[in-house]
mmCIF file of C-alpha atoms in Angstrom:
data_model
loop_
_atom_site.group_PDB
_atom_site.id
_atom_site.type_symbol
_atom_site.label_atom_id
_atom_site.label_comp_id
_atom_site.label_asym_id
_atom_site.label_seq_id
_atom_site.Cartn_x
_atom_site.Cartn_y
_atom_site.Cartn_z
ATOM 1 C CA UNK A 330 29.023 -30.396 383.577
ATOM 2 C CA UNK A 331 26.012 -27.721 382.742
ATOM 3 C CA UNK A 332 28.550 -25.225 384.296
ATOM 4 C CA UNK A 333 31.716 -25.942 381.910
ATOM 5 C CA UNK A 334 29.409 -26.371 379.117
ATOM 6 C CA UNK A 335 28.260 -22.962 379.779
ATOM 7 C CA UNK A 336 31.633 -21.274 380.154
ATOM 8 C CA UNK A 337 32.766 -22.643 376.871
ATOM 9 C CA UNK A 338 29.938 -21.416 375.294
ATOM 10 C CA UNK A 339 30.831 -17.830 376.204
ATOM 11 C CA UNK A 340 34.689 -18.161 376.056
ATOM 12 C CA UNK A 341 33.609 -19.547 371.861
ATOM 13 C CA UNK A 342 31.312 -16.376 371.888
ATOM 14 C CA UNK A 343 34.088 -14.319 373.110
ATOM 15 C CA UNK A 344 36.643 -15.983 370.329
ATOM 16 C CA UNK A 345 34.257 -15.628 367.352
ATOM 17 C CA UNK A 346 33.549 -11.882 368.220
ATOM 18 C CA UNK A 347 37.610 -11.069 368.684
ATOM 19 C CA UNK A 348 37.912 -13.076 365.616
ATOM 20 C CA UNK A 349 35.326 -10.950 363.854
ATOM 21 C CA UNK A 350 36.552 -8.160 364.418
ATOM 22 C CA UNK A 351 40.232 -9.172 363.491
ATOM 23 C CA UNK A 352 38.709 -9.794 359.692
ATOM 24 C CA UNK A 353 36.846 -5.941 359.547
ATOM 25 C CA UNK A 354 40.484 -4.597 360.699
ATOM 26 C CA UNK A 355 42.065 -6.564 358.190
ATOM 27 C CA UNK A 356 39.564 -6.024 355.637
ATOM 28 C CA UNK A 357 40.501 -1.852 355.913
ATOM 29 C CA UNK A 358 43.691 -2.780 354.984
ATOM 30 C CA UNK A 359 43.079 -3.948 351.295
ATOM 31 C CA UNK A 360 44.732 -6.687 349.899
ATOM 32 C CA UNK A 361 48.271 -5.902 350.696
ATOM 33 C CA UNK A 362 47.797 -5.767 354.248
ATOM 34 C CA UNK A 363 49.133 -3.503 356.422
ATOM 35 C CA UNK A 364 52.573 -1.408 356.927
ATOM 36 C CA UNK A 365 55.249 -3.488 357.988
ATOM 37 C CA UNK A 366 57.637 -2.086 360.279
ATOM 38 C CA UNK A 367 60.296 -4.695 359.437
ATOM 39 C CA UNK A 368 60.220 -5.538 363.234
ATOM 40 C CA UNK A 369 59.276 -8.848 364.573
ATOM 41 C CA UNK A 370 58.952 -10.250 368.115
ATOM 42 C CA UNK A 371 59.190 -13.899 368.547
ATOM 43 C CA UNK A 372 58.405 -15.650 372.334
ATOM 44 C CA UNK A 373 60.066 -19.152 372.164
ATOM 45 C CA UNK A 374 58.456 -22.022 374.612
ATOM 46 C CA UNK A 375 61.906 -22.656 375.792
ATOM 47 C CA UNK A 376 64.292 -20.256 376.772
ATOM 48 C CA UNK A 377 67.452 -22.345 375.759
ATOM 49 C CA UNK A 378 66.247 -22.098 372.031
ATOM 50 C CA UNK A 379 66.091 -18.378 372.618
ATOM 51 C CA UNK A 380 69.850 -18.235 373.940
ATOM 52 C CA UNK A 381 71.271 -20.070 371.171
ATOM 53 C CA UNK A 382 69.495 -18.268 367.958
ATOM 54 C CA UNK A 383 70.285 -14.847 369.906
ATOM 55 C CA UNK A 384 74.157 -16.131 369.619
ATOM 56 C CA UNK A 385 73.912 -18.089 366.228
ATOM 57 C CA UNK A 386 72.596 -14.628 364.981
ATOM 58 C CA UNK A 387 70.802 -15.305 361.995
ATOM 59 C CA UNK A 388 67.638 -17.971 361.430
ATOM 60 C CA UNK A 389 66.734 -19.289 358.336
ATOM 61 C CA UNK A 390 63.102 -19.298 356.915
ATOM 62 C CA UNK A 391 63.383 -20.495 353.501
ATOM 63 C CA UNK A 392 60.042 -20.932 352.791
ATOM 64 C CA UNK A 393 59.903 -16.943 352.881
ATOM 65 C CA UNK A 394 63.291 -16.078 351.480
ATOM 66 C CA UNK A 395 66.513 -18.091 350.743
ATOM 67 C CA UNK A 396 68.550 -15.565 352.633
ATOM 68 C CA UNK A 397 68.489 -15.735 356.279
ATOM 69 C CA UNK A 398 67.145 -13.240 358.952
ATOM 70 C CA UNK A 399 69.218 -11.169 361.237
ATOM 71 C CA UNK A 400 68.404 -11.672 364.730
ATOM 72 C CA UNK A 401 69.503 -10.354 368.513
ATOM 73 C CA UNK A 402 68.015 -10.115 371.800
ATOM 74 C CA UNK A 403 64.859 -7.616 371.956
ATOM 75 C CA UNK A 404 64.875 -4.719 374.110
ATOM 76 C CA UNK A 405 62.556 -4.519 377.113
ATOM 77 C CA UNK A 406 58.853 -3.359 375.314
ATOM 78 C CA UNK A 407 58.852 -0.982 377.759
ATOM 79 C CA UNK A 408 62.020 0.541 376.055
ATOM 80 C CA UNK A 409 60.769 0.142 372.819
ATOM 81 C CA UNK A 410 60.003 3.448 370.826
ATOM 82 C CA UNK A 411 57.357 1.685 369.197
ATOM 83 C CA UNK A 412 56.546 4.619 366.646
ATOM 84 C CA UNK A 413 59.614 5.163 364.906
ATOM 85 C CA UNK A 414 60.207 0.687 364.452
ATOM 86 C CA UNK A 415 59.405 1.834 360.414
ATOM 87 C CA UNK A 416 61.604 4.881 360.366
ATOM 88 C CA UNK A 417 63.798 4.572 356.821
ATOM 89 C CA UNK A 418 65.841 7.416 357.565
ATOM 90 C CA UNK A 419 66.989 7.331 361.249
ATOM 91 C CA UNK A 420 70.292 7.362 360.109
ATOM 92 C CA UNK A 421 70.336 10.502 357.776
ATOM 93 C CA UNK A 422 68.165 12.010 360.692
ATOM 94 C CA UNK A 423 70.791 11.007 363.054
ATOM 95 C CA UNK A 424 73.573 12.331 361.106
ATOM 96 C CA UNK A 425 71.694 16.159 360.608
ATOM 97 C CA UNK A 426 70.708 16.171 364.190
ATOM 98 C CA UNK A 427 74.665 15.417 364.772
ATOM 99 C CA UNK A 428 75.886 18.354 362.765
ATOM 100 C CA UNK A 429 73.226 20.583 364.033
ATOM 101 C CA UNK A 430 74.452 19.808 367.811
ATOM 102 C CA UNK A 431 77.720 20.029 367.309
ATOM 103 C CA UNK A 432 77.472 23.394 365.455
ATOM 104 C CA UNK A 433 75.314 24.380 368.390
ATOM 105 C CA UNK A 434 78.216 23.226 370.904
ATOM 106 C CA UNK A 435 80.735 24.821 369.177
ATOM 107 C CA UNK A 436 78.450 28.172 369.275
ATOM 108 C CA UNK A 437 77.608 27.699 372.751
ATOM 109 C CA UNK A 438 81.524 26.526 373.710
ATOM 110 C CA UNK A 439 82.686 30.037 371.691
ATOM 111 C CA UNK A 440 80.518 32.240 373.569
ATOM 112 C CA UNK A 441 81.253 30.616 377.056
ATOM 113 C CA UNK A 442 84.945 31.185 376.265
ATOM 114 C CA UNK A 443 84.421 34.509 374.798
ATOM 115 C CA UNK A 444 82.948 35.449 378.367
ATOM 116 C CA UNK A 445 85.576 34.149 380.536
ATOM 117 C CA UNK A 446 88.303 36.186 378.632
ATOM 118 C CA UNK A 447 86.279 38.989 378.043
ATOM 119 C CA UNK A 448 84.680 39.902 381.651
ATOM 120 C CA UNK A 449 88.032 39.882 383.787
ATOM 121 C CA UNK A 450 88.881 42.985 381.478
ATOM 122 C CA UNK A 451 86.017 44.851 381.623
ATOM 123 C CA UNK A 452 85.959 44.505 385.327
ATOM 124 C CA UNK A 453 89.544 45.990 385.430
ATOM 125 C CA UNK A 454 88.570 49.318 383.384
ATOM 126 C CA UNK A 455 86.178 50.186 385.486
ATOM 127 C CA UNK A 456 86.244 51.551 389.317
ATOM 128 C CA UNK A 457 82.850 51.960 389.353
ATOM 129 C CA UNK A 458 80.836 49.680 392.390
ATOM 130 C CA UNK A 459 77.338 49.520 390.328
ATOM 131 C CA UNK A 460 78.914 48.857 387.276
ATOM 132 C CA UNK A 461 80.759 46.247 387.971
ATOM 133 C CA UNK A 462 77.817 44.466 389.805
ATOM 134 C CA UNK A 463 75.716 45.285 386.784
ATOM 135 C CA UNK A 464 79.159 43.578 384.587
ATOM 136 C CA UNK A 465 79.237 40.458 386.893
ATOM 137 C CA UNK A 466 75.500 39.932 386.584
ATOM 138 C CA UNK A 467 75.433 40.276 382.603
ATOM 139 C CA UNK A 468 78.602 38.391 382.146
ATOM 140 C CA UNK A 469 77.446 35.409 384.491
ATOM 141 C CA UNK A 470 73.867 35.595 382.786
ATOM 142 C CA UNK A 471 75.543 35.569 379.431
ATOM 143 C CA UNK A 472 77.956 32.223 380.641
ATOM 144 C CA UNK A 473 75.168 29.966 382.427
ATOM 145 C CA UNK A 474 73.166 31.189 378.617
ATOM 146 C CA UNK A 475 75.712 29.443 376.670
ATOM 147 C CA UNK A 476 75.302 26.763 378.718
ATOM 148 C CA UNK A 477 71.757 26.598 378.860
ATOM 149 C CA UNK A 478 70.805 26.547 375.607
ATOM 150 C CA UNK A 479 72.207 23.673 374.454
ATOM 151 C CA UNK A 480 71.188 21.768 377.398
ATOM 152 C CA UNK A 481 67.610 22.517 376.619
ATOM 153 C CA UNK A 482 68.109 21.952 372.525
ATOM 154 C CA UNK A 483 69.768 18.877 372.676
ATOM 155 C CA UNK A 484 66.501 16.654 374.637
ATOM 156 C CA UNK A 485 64.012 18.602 372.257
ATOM 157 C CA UNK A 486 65.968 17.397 368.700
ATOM 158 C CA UNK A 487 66.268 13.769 370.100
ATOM 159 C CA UNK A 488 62.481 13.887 370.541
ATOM 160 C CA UNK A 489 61.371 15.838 367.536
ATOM 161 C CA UNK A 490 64.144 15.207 364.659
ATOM 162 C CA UNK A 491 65.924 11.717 365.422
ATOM 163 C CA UNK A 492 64.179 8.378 365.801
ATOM 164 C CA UNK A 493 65.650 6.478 368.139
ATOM 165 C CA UNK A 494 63.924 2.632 368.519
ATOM 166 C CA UNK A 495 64.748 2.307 372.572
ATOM 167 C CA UNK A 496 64.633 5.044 375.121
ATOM 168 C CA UNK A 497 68.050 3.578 375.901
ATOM 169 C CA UNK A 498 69.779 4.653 372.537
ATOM 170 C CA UNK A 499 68.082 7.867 373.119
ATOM 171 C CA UNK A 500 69.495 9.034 376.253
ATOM 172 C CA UNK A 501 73.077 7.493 375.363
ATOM 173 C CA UNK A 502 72.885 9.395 372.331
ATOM 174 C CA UNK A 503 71.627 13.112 374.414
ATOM 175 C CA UNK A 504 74.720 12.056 377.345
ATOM 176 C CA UNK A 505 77.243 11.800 374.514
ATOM 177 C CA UNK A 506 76.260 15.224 373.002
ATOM 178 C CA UNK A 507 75.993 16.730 376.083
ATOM 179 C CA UNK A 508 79.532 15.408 377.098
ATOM 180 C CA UNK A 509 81.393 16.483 373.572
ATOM 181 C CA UNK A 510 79.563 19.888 374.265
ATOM 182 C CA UNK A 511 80.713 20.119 378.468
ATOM 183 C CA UNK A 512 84.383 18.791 376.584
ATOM 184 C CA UNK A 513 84.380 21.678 374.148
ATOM 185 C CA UNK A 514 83.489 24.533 376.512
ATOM 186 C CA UNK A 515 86.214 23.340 379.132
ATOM 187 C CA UNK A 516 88.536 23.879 376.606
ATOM 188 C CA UNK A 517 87.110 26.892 375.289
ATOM 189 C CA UNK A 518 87.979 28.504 379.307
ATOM 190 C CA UNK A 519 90.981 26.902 379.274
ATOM 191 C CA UNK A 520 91.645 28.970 376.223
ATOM 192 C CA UNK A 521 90.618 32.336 377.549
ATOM 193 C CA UNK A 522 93.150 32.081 380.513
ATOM 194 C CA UNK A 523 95.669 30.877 377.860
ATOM 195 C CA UNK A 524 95.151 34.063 376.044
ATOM 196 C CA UNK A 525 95.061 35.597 379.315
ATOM 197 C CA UNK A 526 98.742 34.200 379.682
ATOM 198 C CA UNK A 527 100.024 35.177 376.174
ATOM 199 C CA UNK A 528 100.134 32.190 375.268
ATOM 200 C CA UNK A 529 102.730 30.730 377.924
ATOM 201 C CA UNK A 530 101.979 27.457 379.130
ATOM 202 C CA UNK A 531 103.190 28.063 382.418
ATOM 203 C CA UNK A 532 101.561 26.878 385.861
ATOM 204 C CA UNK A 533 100.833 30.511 386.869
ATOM 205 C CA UNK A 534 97.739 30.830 384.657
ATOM 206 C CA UNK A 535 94.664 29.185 387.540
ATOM 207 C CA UNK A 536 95.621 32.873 389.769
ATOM 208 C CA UNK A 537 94.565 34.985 386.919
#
């Protein structure tokens, strides 16, 4: 009995100094409190109650405000992007970083077509052995290039400009960027042997 009497002497201890410090931290905050995020986590006792506000999609709280609360099923907190929960402009930041990637692509795209038509010419004037290893090299430098640099943008604006809440959206949103962009430069070398072809869709243009 000495024993437990003991131990919930410390565990109190223990409570009253968490709780103590709990009041300075809140105390720093003045009387408004601190930032909200707009983000809350709620752990229900019984998973079935979980289930069914996750489908009914809203809960009420009228004591706080007549309307009722969104609500869905929270991501994994170890997908959570915790720092950007009280971004206000993730979707004008989402739209830029958009435009800015797709002008990118388009650049990149242009440049990797522009090779592909341009090289097989150059190659043709000349009769020379060095040059034409010296053409191959700068062509195929210039190619993987256009490629390059928009794999290596694209990650670094998702991190820096956007704010994404969940790894998850994150990487969906780099793979779908990265996919328009692999789209557009396809087409962009399908174009050069088109041009290559006068323009005559004909099934002799992949011997070129």
């Amino acid at each position: 009995l000495e024993q437990l009497r003991k131990a919930l002497a410390k565990v109190s201890a223990l409570r009253e100094e968490k709780l103590d410090k709990a009041a300075k931290l809140a105390a720093t905050y003045g009387a408004e409190g601190p930032t909200s995020a707009g983000v809350a986590f709620i752990t229900f006792a019984n998973a079935a109650d979980a289930i069914s506000l996750v489908k009914q999609g809203l809960m009420k709280l009228p004591e706080i405000r007549p309307e009722p609360f969104l609500c869905g099923r929270a991501a994994d907190p170890s997908d959570i992007i915790w720092e950007n929960l009280g971004s206000t402009d993730g979707m004008a930041r989402q739209i830029r970083g958009t435009i800015y990637m797709s002008l990118l692509s388009l650049a990149g795209a242009a440049i990797i077509g522009f090779t592909a038509y341009v090289q097989p010419k150059v190659l043709e004037a000349q009769h020379n052995h060095a040059a034409d290893t010296f053409i191959n090299f700068f062509g195929t430098t210039i190619l993987i290039s256009g490629y390059l640099v928009v794999f290596i943008v694209v990650p670094i604006v998702e991190v820096s400009l956007m704010r994404h809440i969940s790894v998850t959206q994150k990487e969906v949103s780099q793979v779908l960027k990265l996919v328009v962009f692999q789209v557009m430069a396809t087409i962009s070398t399908i174009g050069s042997f088109v041009a290559d072809t006068a323009l005559s869709l004909n099934r002799d243009w992949y011997i070129l």
